[in-house]
mmCIF file of C-alpha atoms in Angstrom:
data_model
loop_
_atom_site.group_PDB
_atom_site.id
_atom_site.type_symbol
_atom_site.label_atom_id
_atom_site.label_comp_id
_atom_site.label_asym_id
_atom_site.label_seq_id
_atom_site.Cartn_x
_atom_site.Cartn_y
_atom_site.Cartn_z
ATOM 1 C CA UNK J 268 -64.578 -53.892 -126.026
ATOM 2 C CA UNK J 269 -61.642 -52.843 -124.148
ATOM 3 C CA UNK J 270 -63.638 -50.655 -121.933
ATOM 4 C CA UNK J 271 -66.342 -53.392 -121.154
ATOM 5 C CA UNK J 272 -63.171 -55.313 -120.007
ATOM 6 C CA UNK J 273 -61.875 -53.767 -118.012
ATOM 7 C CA UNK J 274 -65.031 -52.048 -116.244
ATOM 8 C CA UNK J 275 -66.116 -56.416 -115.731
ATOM 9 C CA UNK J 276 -62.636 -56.697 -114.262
ATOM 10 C CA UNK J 277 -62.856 -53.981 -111.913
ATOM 11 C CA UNK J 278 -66.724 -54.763 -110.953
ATOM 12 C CA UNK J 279 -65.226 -58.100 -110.233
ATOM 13 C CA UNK J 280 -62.727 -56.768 -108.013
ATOM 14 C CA UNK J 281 -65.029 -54.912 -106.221
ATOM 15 C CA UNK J 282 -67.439 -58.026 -105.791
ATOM 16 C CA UNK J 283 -64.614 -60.031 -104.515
ATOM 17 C CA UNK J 284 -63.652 -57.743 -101.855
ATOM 18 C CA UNK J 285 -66.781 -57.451 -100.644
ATOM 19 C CA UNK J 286 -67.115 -60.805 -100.274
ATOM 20 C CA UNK J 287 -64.041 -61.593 -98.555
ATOM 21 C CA UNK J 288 -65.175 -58.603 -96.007
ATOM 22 C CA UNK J 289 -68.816 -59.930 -95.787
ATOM 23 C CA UNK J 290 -67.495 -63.065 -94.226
ATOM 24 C CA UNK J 291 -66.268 -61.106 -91.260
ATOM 25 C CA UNK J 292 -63.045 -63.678 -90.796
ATOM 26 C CA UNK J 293 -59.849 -62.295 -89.900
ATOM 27 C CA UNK J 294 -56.706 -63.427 -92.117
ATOM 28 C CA UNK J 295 -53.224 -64.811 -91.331
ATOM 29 C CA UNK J 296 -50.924 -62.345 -92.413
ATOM 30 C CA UNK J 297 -53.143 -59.444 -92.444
ATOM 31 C CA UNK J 298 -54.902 -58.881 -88.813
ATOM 32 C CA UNK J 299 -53.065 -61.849 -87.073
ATOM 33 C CA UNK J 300 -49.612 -63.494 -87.552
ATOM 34 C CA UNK J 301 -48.748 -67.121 -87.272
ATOM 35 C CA UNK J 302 -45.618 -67.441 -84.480
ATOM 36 C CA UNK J 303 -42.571 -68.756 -86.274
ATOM 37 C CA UNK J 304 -42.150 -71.398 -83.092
ATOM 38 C CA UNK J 305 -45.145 -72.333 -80.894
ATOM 39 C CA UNK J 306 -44.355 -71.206 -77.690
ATOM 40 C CA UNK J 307 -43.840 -74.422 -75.390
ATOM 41 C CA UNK J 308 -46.076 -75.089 -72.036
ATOM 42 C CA UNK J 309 -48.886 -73.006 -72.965
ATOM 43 C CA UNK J 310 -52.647 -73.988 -72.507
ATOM 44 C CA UNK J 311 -54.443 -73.781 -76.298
ATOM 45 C CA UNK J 312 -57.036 -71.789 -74.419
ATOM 46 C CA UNK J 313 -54.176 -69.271 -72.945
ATOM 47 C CA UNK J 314 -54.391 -65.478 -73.748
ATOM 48 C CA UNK J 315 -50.974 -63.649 -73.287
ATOM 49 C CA UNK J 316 -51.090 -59.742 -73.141
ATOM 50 C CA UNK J 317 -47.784 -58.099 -73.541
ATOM 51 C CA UNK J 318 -47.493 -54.470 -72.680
ATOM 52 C CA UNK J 319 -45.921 -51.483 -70.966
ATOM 53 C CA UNK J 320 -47.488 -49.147 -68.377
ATOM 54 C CA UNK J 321 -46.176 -45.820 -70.497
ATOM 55 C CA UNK J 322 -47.614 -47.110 -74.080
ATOM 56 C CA UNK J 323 -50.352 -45.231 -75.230
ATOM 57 C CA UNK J 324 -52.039 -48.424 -77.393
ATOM 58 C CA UNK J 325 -51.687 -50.827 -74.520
ATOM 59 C CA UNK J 326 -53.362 -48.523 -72.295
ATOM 60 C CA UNK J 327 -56.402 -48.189 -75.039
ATOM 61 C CA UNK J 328 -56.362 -52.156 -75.202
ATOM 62 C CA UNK J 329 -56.652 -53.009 -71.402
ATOM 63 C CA UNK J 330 -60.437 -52.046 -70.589
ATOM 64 C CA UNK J 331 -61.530 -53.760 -73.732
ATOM 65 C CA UNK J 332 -59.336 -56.679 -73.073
ATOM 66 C CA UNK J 333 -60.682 -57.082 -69.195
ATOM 67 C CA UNK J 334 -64.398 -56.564 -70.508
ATOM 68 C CA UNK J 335 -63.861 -59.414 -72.906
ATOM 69 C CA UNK J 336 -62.197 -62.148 -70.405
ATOM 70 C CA UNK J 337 -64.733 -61.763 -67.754
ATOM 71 C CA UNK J 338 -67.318 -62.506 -70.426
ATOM 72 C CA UNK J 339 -65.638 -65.702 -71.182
ATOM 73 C CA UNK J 340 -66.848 -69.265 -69.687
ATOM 74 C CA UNK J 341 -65.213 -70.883 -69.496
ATOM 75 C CA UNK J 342 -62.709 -67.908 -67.642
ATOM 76 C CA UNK J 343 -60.214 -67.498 -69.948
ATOM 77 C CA UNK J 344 -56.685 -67.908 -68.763
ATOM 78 C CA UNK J 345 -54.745 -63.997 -69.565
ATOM 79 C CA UNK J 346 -51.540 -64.130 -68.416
ATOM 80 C CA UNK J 347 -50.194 -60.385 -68.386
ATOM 81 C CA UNK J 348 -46.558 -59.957 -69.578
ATOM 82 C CA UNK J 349 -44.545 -56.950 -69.261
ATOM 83 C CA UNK J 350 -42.588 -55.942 -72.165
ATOM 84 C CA UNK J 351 -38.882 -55.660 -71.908
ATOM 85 C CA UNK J 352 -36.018 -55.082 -73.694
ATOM 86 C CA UNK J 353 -32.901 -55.229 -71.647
ATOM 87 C CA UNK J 354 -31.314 -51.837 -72.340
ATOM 88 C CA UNK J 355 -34.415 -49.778 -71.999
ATOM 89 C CA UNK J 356 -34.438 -48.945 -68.335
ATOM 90 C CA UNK J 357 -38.149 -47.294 -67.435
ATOM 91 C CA UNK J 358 -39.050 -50.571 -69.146
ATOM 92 C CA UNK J 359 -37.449 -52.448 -66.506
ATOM 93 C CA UNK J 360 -38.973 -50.327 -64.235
ATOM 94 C CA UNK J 361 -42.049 -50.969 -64.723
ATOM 95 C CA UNK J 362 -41.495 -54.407 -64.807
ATOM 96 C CA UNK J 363 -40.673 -54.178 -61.574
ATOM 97 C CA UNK J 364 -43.665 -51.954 -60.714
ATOM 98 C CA UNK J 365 -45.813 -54.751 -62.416
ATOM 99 C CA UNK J 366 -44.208 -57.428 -60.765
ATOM 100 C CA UNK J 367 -44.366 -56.076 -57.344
ATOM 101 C CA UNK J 368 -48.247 -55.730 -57.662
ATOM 102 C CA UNK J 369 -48.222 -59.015 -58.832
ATOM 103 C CA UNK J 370 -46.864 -60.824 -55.973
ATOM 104 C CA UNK J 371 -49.207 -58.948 -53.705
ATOM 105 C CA UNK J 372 -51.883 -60.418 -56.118
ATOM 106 C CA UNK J 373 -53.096 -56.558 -57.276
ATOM 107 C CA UNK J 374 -51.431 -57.085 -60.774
ATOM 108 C CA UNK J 375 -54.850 -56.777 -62.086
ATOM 109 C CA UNK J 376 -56.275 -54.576 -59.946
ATOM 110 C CA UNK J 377 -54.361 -51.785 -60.029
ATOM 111 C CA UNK J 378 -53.573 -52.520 -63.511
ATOM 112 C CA UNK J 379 -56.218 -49.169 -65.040
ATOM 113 C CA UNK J 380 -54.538 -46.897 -61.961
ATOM 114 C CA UNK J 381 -51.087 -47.427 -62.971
ATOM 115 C CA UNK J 382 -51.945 -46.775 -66.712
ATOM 116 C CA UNK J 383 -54.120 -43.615 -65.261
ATOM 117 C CA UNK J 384 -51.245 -42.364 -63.313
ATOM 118 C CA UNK J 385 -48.708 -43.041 -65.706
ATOM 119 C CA UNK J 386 -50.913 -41.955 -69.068
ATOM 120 C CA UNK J 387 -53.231 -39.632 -67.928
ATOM 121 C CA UNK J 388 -51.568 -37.650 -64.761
ATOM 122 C CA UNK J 389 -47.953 -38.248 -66.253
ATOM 123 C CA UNK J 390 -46.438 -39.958 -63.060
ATOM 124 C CA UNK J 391 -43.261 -41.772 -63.317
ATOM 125 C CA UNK J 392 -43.405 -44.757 -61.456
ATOM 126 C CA UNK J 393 -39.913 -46.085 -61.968
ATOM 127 C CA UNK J 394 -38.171 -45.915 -58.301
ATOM 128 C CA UNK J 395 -38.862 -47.558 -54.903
ATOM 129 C CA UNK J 396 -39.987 -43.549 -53.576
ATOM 130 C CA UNK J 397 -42.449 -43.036 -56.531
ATOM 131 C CA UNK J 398 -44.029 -46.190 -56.719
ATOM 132 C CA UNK J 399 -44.232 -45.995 -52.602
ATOM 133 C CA UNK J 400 -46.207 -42.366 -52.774
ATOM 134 C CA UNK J 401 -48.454 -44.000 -55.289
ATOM 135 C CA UNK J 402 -49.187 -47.222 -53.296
ATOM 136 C CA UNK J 403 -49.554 -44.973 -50.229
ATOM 137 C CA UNK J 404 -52.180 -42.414 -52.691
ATOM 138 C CA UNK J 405 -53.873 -45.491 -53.524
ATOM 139 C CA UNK J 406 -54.480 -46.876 -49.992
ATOM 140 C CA UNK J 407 -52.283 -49.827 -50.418
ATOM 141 C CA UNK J 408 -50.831 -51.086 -47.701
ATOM 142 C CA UNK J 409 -46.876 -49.321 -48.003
ATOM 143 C CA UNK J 410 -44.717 -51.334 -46.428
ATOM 144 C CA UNK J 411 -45.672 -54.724 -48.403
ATOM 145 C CA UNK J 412 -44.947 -52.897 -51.306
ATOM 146 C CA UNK J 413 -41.848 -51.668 -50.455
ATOM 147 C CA UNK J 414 -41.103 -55.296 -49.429
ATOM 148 C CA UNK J 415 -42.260 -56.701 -52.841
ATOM 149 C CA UNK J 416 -40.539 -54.404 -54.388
ATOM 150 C CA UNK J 417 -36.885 -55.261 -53.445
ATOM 151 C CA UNK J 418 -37.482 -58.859 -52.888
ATOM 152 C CA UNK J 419 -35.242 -61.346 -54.444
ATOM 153 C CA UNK J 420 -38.410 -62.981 -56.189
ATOM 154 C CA UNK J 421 -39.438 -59.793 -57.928
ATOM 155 C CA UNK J 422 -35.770 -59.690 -58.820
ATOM 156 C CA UNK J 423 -35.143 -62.928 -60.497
ATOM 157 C CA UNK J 424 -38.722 -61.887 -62.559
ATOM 158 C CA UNK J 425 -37.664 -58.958 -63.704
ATOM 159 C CA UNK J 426 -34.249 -59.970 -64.857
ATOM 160 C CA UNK J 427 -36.278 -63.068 -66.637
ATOM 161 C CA UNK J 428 -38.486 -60.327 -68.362
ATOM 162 C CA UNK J 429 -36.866 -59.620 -71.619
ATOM 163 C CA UNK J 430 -36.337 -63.392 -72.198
ATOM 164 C CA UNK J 431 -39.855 -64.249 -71.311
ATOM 165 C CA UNK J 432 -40.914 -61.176 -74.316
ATOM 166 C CA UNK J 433 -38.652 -63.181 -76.548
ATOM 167 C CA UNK J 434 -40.182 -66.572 -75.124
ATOM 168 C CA UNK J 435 -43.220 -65.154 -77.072
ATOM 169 C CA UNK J 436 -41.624 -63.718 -79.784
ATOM 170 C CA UNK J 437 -43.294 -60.321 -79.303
ATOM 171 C CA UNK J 438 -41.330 -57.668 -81.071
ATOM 172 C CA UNK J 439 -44.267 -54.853 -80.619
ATOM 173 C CA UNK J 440 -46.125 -53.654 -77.976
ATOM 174 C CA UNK J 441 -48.876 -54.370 -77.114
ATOM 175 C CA UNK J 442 -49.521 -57.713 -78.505
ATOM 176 C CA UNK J 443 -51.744 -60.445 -77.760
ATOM 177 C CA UNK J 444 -50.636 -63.768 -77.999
ATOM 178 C CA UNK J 445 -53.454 -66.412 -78.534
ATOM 179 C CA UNK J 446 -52.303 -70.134 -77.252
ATOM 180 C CA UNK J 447 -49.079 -69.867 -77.647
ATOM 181 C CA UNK J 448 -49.808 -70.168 -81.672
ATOM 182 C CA UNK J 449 -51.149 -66.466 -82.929
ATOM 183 C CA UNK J 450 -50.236 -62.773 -81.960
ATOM 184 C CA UNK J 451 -52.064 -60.035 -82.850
ATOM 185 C CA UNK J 452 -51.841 -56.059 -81.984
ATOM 186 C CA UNK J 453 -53.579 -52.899 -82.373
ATOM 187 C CA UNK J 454 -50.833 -52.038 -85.045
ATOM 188 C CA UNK J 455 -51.853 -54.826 -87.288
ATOM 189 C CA UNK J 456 -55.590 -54.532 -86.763
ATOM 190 C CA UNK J 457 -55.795 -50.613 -86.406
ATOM 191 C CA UNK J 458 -57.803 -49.751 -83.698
ATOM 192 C CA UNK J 459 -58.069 -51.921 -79.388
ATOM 193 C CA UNK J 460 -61.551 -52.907 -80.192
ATOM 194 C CA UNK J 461 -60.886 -54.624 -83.409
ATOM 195 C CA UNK J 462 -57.867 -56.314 -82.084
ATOM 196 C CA UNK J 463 -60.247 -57.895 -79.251
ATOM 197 C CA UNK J 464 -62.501 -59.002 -82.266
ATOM 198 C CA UNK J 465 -59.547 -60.700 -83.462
ATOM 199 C CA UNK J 466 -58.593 -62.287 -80.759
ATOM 200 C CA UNK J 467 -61.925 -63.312 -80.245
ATOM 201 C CA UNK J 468 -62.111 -65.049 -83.316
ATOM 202 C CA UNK J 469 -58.424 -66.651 -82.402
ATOM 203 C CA UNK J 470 -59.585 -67.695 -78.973
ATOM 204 C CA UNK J 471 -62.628 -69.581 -79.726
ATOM 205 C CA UNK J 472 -60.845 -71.347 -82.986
ATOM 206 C CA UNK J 473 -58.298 -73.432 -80.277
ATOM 207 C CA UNK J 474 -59.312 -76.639 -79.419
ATOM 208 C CA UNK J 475 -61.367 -77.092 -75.957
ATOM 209 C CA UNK J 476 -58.986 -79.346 -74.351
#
């Protein structure tokens, strides 16, 4: 009787699983996280990537992330981040790197070159003189970057980095932030293409407004 008991409770088990899987939804606490404060001033329908040029996982995220946006209507609003902490210098560097590109309005261009260079061909873009024989490799036009690149608004960005990373209470990268609300990453969910099919889920849950 004891046997029959226990072989009921564990087909039950099983039976329950499946059916929490068989729903397909993704759970708070397991492959997305609830943010402890909403982060202020940000759109419900607002996707924040945080990452870092030299991390493996954020480089494996951004194709799947870009495919996914430009499939969105309406366009999705993905506001790119670069992750910071204060004493880690190539972060900062790459911040700036990020944040020159931005104000030349090729953040998101060049944003699969820098990873290739940086991942795949193991550049170090973290000076003025690397970053410079990269731009000029890549047919960019040299001297804006080099402007960008020591101009007092890059500056004041990159010295607001690490407080912006805190802003969004991102402690891992990468990590997507979904309205300001819910942050999910590819440590969490296990693989870049199942974080995007959390997001997913995340993104279209937010109100339309």
């Amino acid at each position: 009787m004891k046997k029959k008991i226990m072989r009921l409770f564990a087909l039950s088990t099983v039976l329950t699983c499946l059916l929490g899987a068989a729903d397909g939804q993704p759970k708070e606490g397991e492959q997305y996280l609830k943010l402890k404060h909403r982060v202020t001033g940000v759109a419900p329908r607002e996707v924040a990537e945080v990452f870092y040029y030299d991390c493996p996982h954020s480089y494996e995220l951004e194709k799947p992330l870009e495919d996914w946006a430009a499939q969105q209507h309406p366009a999705v609003k993905l506001v790119r981040i670069p992750a910071v902490w204060a004493d880690q210098t190539d972060m900062v560097a790459y911040a700036r790197l990020f944040y020159t590109l931005d104000k030349l309005h090729l953040a998101e261009k060049e944003a699969l070159p820098v990873f290739q260079a940086v991942r795949e061909e193991g550049k170090e873009l973290t000076s003025e003189r690397t970053v410079v024989r990269w731009a000029a490799a890549e047919g960019l036009d040299v001297a804006a970057v080099r402007a960008a690149y020591t101009s007092k608004e890059v500056d004041a960005s990159v010295e607001a980095a690490p407080a912006l990373r805190e802003h969004y209470q991102v402690t891992e990268m990468p990590t997507v932030v979904v309205g300001g609300r819910f942050r999910t990453t590819p440590m969490l969910v296990g693989s870049a293409a199942d974080t995007v099919s959390v997001l997913d889920h995340l993104y279209h849950a937010q109100p339309h407004h």
